[in-house]
Amino acid sequence: MLERFLPLLGISSNEQFAQTIIRRLADRSRDEGRLADTVLLYNLAERYNTVLNVLGKQLGELLYTHGGSNSNADNIGDAYGLDDVEGVARAVLEHYKQREHIARVLDDRAVTTCNTLLTIVDFLNCHRRGAYEEALEMIERTQLLPLGGDVSLASQHAERVRSLDDSITRNFSLILLAAMDTLSRLYAGLRESPFMDAVKQANLQTLRRKARSLMVFAGMIQFRMPSDTYAKLNRMDVFMN
């Protein structure tokens, strides 16, 4: 009986009808914040890029909302309620990667955004644990910040900010402060070591150059961050010079 009325709805088949219903249910689940249902339903509807966009937005919002609190937490997932979202995002990306028919239709930007956000979570976890060398390695992996020590590259990174997803750019204050704190703590630990030789001096100089590049970069994107972020960065930079 129902099939007779499908053309009136602009639907040509039972399969299209089912997909339409699933997508509307998925949209409702997304609007109501039911992440697990949203991911499941959009997957059933074969809206794989929408799944990644939802996960990226959720990760970015959680980081932004809670980024300034619970600074003594050992794990950012525990502190910010990111565990579930992070776990789902990692599982979904791995699932999609292993299925060629899905992988070939994925939007590169959506995949890159999710992977970058997950690496940011890893970086922040390392920073909170005091694993500063590992934290520096993680944030360098994202290529978001000019940490190569070449100040002249800061403008290129600042230009690149414009092309990044909002879920990343809105968290630049959190990322920059944690990155500068990482450099500052590595610098302090190295400076306080009992030996002073050419290698130690070179490593201290490298950390100072990285900090200087961050300051130049931060100055170029100040308008994207809270007004006090640059002042906080400057205080840490002064400590290293």
mmCIF file of C-alpha atoms in Angstrom:
data_model
loop_
_atom_site.group_PDB
_atom_site.id
_atom_site.type_symbol
_atom_site.label_atom_id
_atom_site.label_comp_id
_atom_site.label_asym_id
_atom_site.label_seq_id
_atom_site.Cartn_x
_atom_site.Cartn_y
_atom_site.Cartn_z
ATOM 1 C CA MET A 1 0.000 0.000 0.000
ATOM 2 C CA LEU A 2 2.720 2.446 1.002
ATOM 3 C CA GLU A 3 4.661 1.869 -2.226
ATOM 4 C CA ARG A 4 1.849 3.546 -4.208
ATOM 5 C CA PHE A 5 2.485 6.889 -2.499
ATOM 6 C CA LEU A 6 6.290 6.936 -2.688
ATOM 7 C CA PRO A 7 6.405 8.880 -6.002
ATOM 8 C CA LEU A 8 4.356 11.634 -4.354
ATOM 9 C CA LEU A 9 7.202 12.019 -1.850
ATOM 10 C CA GLY A 10 9.815 12.154 -4.582
ATOM 11 C CA ILE A 11 11.019 8.665 -3.634
ATOM 12 C CA SER A 12 11.444 6.043 -6.336
ATOM 13 C CA SER A 13 12.120 2.849 -4.361
ATOM 14 C CA ASN A 14 11.752 1.119 -1.016
ATOM 15 C CA GLU A 15 15.519 1.371 -0.557
ATOM 16 C CA GLN A 16 15.465 5.116 -1.075
ATOM 17 C CA PHE A 17 12.552 5.348 1.338
ATOM 18 C CA ALA A 18 14.494 3.443 3.999
ATOM 19 C CA GLN A 19 17.562 5.637 3.476
ATOM 20 C CA THR A 20 15.451 8.774 3.791
ATOM 21 C CA ILE A 21 13.947 7.611 7.078
ATOM 22 C CA ILE A 22 17.344 6.580 8.448
ATOM 23 C CA ARG A 23 18.866 9.951 7.566
ATOM 24 C CA ARG A 24 16.071 11.826 9.285
ATOM 25 C CA LEU A 25 16.480 9.670 12.387
ATOM 26 C CA ALA A 26 20.229 10.314 12.253
ATOM 27 C CA ASP A 27 19.660 14.078 11.982
ATOM 28 C CA ARG A 28 17.391 13.946 15.030
ATOM 29 C CA SER A 29 19.917 11.914 17.026
ATOM 30 C CA ARG A 30 22.641 14.425 16.109
ATOM 31 C CA ASP A 31 20.503 17.378 17.166
ATOM 32 C CA GLU A 32 19.686 15.649 20.468
ATOM 33 C CA GLY A 33 23.366 14.895 21.149
ATOM 34 C CA ARG A 34 23.067 11.096 21.082
ATOM 35 C CA LEU A 35 26.493 10.343 19.618
ATOM 36 C CA ALA A 36 26.361 6.541 19.472
ATOM 37 C CA ASP A 37 22.967 6.536 17.740
ATOM 38 C CA THR A 38 24.089 9.299 15.391
ATOM 39 C CA VAL A 39 27.183 7.394 14.259
ATOM 40 C CA LEU A 40 25.237 4.150 13.837
ATOM 41 C CA LEU A 41 22.421 5.717 11.836
ATOM 42 C CA TYR A 42 24.636 7.805 9.546
ATOM 43 C CA ASN A 43 26.663 4.672 8.881
ATOM 44 C CA LEU A 44 23.515 2.799 7.927
ATOM 45 C CA ALA A 45 22.660 5.705 5.643
ATOM 46 C CA GLU A 46 26.184 5.512 4.159
ATOM 47 C CA ARG A 47 26.843 9.116 5.165
ATOM 48 C CA TYR A 48 30.434 8.389 6.165
ATOM 49 C CA ASN A 49 31.757 11.929 5.817
ATOM 50 C CA THR A 50 28.903 13.177 7.961
ATOM 51 C CA VAL A 51 30.008 10.736 10.665
ATOM 52 C CA LEU A 52 33.521 12.215 10.584
ATOM 53 C CA ASN A 53 32.200 15.779 10.604
ATOM 54 C CA VAL A 54 30.025 15.031 13.636
ATOM 55 C CA LEU A 55 32.932 13.429 15.496
ATOM 56 C CA GLY A 56 35.293 16.290 14.631
ATOM 57 C CA LYS A 57 32.807 18.897 15.778
ATOM 58 C CA GLN A 58 32.184 17.019 19.019
ATOM 59 C CA LEU A 59 35.901 16.674 19.781
ATOM 60 C CA GLY A 60 36.491 20.353 19.065
ATOM 61 C CA GLU A 61 33.571 21.481 21.212
ATOM 62 C CA LEU A 62 34.626 19.379 24.196
ATOM 63 C CA LEU A 63 38.195 20.675 24.029
ATOM 64 C CA TYR A 64 37.001 24.257 23.732
ATOM 65 C CA THR A 65 34.417 24.015 26.517
ATOM 66 C CA HIS A 66 36.693 22.398 29.087
ATOM 67 C CA GLY A 67 40.143 23.381 27.888
ATOM 68 C CA GLY A 68 40.867 25.780 30.703
ATOM 69 C CA SER A 69 39.782 23.610 33.620
ATOM 70 C CA ASN A 70 40.910 20.534 35.546
ATOM 71 C CA SER A 71 44.568 21.339 34.939
ATOM 72 C CA ASN A 72 45.692 18.766 37.499
ATOM 73 C CA ALA A 73 43.969 15.850 35.795
ATOM 74 C CA ASP A 74 46.241 13.029 34.704
ATOM 75 C CA ASN A 75 44.248 12.285 31.604
ATOM 76 C CA ILE A 76 42.439 14.782 29.437
ATOM 77 C CA GLY A 77 39.826 12.190 28.537
ATOM 78 C CA ASP A 78 38.911 11.691 32.189
ATOM 79 C CA ALA A 79 38.930 15.414 32.869
ATOM 80 C CA TYR A 80 36.950 16.560 29.876
ATOM 81 C CA GLY A 81 34.597 13.652 29.156
ATOM 82 C CA LEU A 82 36.412 12.961 25.889
ATOM 83 C CA ASP A 83 36.890 9.245 26.475
ATOM 84 C CA ASP A 84 33.749 8.126 24.667
ATOM 85 C CA VAL A 85 34.110 10.507 21.735
ATOM 86 C CA GLU A 86 37.817 9.801 21.364
ATOM 87 C CA GLY A 87 37.246 6.048 21.452
ATOM 88 C CA VAL A 88 34.456 6.208 18.895
ATOM 89 C CA ALA A 89 36.510 8.452 16.591
ATOM 90 C CA ARG A 90 39.534 6.143 16.658
ATOM 91 C CA ALA A 91 37.381 3.068 16.063
ATOM 92 C CA VAL A 92 35.479 4.691 13.189
ATOM 93 C CA LEU A 93 38.648 5.915 11.453
ATOM 94 C CA GLU A 94 40.219 2.465 11.715
ATOM 95 C CA HIS A 95 37.014 0.808 10.486
ATOM 96 C CA TYR A 96 36.807 3.122 7.472
ATOM 97 C CA LYS A 97 40.515 2.726 6.686
ATOM 98 C CA GLN A 98 40.170 -1.047 6.461
ATOM 99 C CA ARG A 99 37.241 -0.928 4.026
ATOM 100 C CA GLU A 100 38.265 0.208 0.579
ATOM 101 C CA HIS A 101 34.727 0.972 -0.627
ATOM 102 C CA ILE A 102 34.396 3.466 2.251
ATOM 103 C CA ALA A 103 37.954 4.795 2.247
ATOM 104 C CA ARG A 104 37.770 5.880 -1.391
ATOM 105 C CA VAL A 105 34.720 8.106 -0.821
ATOM 106 C CA LEU A 106 35.992 9.840 2.296
ATOM 107 C CA ASP A 107 36.702 13.553 2.239
ATOM 108 C CA ASP A 108 40.413 14.168 2.897
ATOM 109 C CA ARG A 109 39.673 17.289 4.945
ATOM 110 C CA ALA A 110 37.287 15.429 7.268
ATOM 111 C CA VAL A 111 39.788 12.605 7.789
ATOM 112 C CA THR A 112 42.677 15.017 8.402
ATOM 113 C CA THR A 113 40.626 17.086 10.849
ATOM 114 C CA CYS A 114 39.680 14.045 12.941
ATOM 115 C CA ASN A 115 43.227 12.685 12.943
ATOM 116 C CA THR A 116 44.634 16.093 13.912
ATOM 117 C CA LEU A 117 42.175 16.489 16.776
ATOM 118 C CA LEU A 118 43.043 13.032 18.091
ATOM 119 C CA THR A 119 46.743 13.877 17.965
ATOM 120 C CA ILE A 120 45.985 17.090 19.878
ATOM 121 C CA VAL A 121 44.261 14.981 22.542
ATOM 122 C CA ASP A 122 47.368 12.750 22.704
ATOM 123 C CA PHE A 123 49.573 15.838 23.000
ATOM 124 C CA LEU A 124 47.506 17.280 25.842
ATOM 125 C CA ASN A 125 47.495 13.936 27.653
ATOM 126 C CA CYS A 126 51.303 13.782 27.437
ATOM 127 C CA HIS A 127 51.567 17.375 28.644
ATOM 128 C CA ARG A 128 49.310 16.716 31.634
ATOM 129 C CA ARG A 129 51.354 13.628 32.559
ATOM 130 C CA GLY A 130 54.590 15.587 32.431
ATOM 131 C CA ALA A 131 55.880 13.592 29.454
ATOM 132 C CA TYR A 132 57.149 16.767 27.807
ATOM 133 C CA GLU A 133 59.480 15.274 25.221
ATOM 134 C CA GLU A 134 56.695 13.015 23.992
ATOM 135 C CA ALA A 135 54.275 15.949 24.087
ATOM 136 C CA LEU A 136 56.601 18.015 21.896
ATOM 137 C CA GLU A 137 56.868 15.152 19.441
ATOM 138 C CA MET A 138 53.064 14.878 19.291
ATOM 139 C CA ILE A 139 52.388 18.559 18.639
ATOM 140 C CA GLU A 140 55.155 18.707 16.039
ATOM 141 C CA ARG A 141 53.456 15.798 14.276
ATOM 142 C CA THR A 142 50.334 17.898 13.683
ATOM 143 C CA GLN A 143 52.356 20.558 11.805
ATOM 144 C CA LEU A 144 49.986 23.164 13.230
ATOM 145 C CA LEU A 145 52.735 25.246 14.825
ATOM 146 C CA PRO A 146 56.082 26.569 13.507
ATOM 147 C CA LEU A 147 58.265 24.440 15.766
ATOM 148 C CA GLY A 148 61.114 23.876 13.348
ATOM 149 C CA GLY A 149 62.995 26.810 14.848
ATOM 150 C CA ASP A 150 62.791 28.930 11.698
ATOM 151 C CA VAL A 151 60.980 32.171 12.560
ATOM 152 C CA SER A 152 60.507 32.974 8.874
ATOM 153 C CA LEU A 153 58.080 30.057 8.560
ATOM 154 C CA ALA A 154 55.678 31.513 11.132
ATOM 155 C CA SER A 155 53.811 33.508 8.478
ATOM 156 C CA GLN A 156 53.234 30.379 6.393
ATOM 157 C CA HIS A 157 51.691 28.622 9.365
ATOM 158 C CA ALA A 158 49.573 31.679 10.127
ATOM 159 C CA GLU A 159 48.248 31.657 6.556
ATOM 160 C CA ARG A 160 47.472 27.963 6.855
ATOM 161 C CA VAL A 161 45.241 28.621 9.871
ATOM 162 C CA ARG A 162 42.613 30.053 7.532
ATOM 163 C CA SER A 163 42.149 26.693 5.830
ATOM 164 C CA LEU A 164 41.768 24.683 9.039
ATOM 165 C CA ASP A 165 38.445 23.468 10.369
ATOM 166 C CA ASP A 166 36.814 25.554 13.098
ATOM 167 C CA SER A 167 37.005 22.597 15.499
ATOM 168 C CA ILE A 168 40.796 23.080 15.437
ATOM 169 C CA THR A 169 41.179 26.865 15.157
ATOM 170 C CA ARG A 170 38.888 27.596 18.087
ATOM 171 C CA ASN A 171 41.300 25.614 20.286
ATOM 172 C CA PHE A 172 44.486 27.428 19.280
ATOM 173 C CA SER A 173 44.716 29.221 22.629
ATOM 174 C CA LEU A 174 44.717 25.895 24.483
ATOM 175 C CA ILE A 175 47.192 24.355 22.029
ATOM 176 C CA LEU A 176 49.612 27.301 22.071
ATOM 177 C CA LEU A 177 49.653 27.619 25.847
ATOM 178 C CA ALA A 178 50.287 23.899 26.313
ATOM 179 C CA ALA A 179 52.978 23.932 23.610
ATOM 180 C CA MET A 180 54.788 26.920 25.155
ATOM 181 C CA ASP A 181 54.528 25.380 28.606
ATOM 182 C CA THR A 182 56.032 22.186 27.194
ATOM 183 C CA LEU A 183 58.991 24.127 25.785
ATOM 184 C CA SER A 184 59.383 26.090 29.009
ATOM 185 C CA ARG A 185 59.477 22.967 31.175
ATOM 186 C CA LEU A 186 61.929 21.214 28.872
ATOM 187 C CA TYR A 187 64.091 24.348 28.979
ATOM 188 C CA ALA A 188 63.959 24.549 32.779
ATOM 189 C CA GLY A 189 64.803 20.885 33.187
ATOM 190 C CA LEU A 190 67.738 21.132 30.820
ATOM 191 C CA ARG A 191 69.053 24.371 32.307
ATOM 192 C CA GLU A 192 68.979 22.924 35.823
ATOM 193 C CA SER A 193 70.949 19.829 34.855
ATOM 194 C CA PRO A 194 74.430 19.816 36.491
ATOM 195 C CA PHE A 195 76.491 19.681 33.322
ATOM 196 C CA MET A 196 77.062 22.492 30.851
ATOM 197 C CA ASP A 197 78.570 21.498 27.536
ATOM 198 C CA ALA A 198 78.205 22.326 23.876
ATOM 199 C CA VAL A 199 75.338 19.840 23.390
ATOM 200 C CA LYS A 200 73.367 21.277 26.289
ATOM 201 C CA GLN A 201 73.912 24.826 25.028
ATOM 202 C CA ALA A 202 72.768 23.822 21.550
ATOM 203 C CA ASN A 203 69.612 22.170 22.929
ATOM 204 C CA LEU A 204 68.795 25.235 25.010
ATOM 205 C CA GLN A 205 69.222 27.417 21.940
ATOM 206 C CA THR A 206 66.951 25.132 19.923
ATOM 207 C CA LEU A 207 64.206 25.392 22.533
ATOM 208 C CA ARG A 208 64.549 29.196 22.599
ATOM 209 C CA ARG A 209 64.231 29.352 18.809
ATOM 210 C CA LYS A 210 61.103 27.213 18.935
ATOM 211 C CA ALA A 211 59.612 29.486 21.595
ATOM 212 C CA ARG A 212 60.472 32.595 19.572
ATOM 213 C CA SER A 213 58.795 31.120 16.477
ATOM 214 C CA LEU A 214 55.685 30.394 18.554
ATOM 215 C CA MET A 215 55.567 33.985 19.772
ATOM 216 C CA VAL A 216 55.825 35.380 16.240
ATOM 217 C CA PHE A 217 53.108 32.988 15.080
ATOM 218 C CA ALA A 218 50.874 33.835 18.064
ATOM 219 C CA GLY A 219 51.234 37.528 17.298
ATOM 220 C CA MET A 220 49.934 36.901 13.783
ATOM 221 C CA ILE A 221 46.777 35.081 14.957
ATOM 222 C CA GLN A 222 46.013 37.061 18.143
ATOM 223 C CA PHE A 223 42.580 37.980 16.806
ATOM 224 C CA ARG A 224 41.587 34.303 16.962
ATOM 225 C CA MET A 225 42.385 33.916 20.659
ATOM 226 C CA PRO A 226 41.271 35.316 24.034
ATOM 227 C CA SER A 227 42.961 38.625 24.820
ATOM 228 C CA ASP A 228 45.051 37.271 27.717
ATOM 229 C CA THR A 229 46.566 34.339 25.789
ATOM 230 C CA TYR A 230 49.385 36.362 24.237
ATOM 231 C CA ALA A 231 50.320 37.848 27.620
ATOM 232 C CA LYS A 232 50.556 34.361 29.142
ATOM 233 C CA LEU A 233 52.700 33.180 26.254
ATOM 234 C CA ASN A 234 54.953 36.192 26.595
ATOM 235 C CA ARG A 235 55.592 35.495 30.278
ATOM 236 C CA MET A 236 56.782 31.969 29.469
ATOM 237 C CA ASP A 237 58.887 33.227 26.573
ATOM 238 C CA VAL A 238 60.607 35.806 28.815
ATOM 239 C CA PHE A 239 61.546 33.014 31.235
ATOM 240 C CA MET A 240 63.463 31.303 28.434
ATOM 241 C CA ASN A 241 65.448 34.405 27.411
#
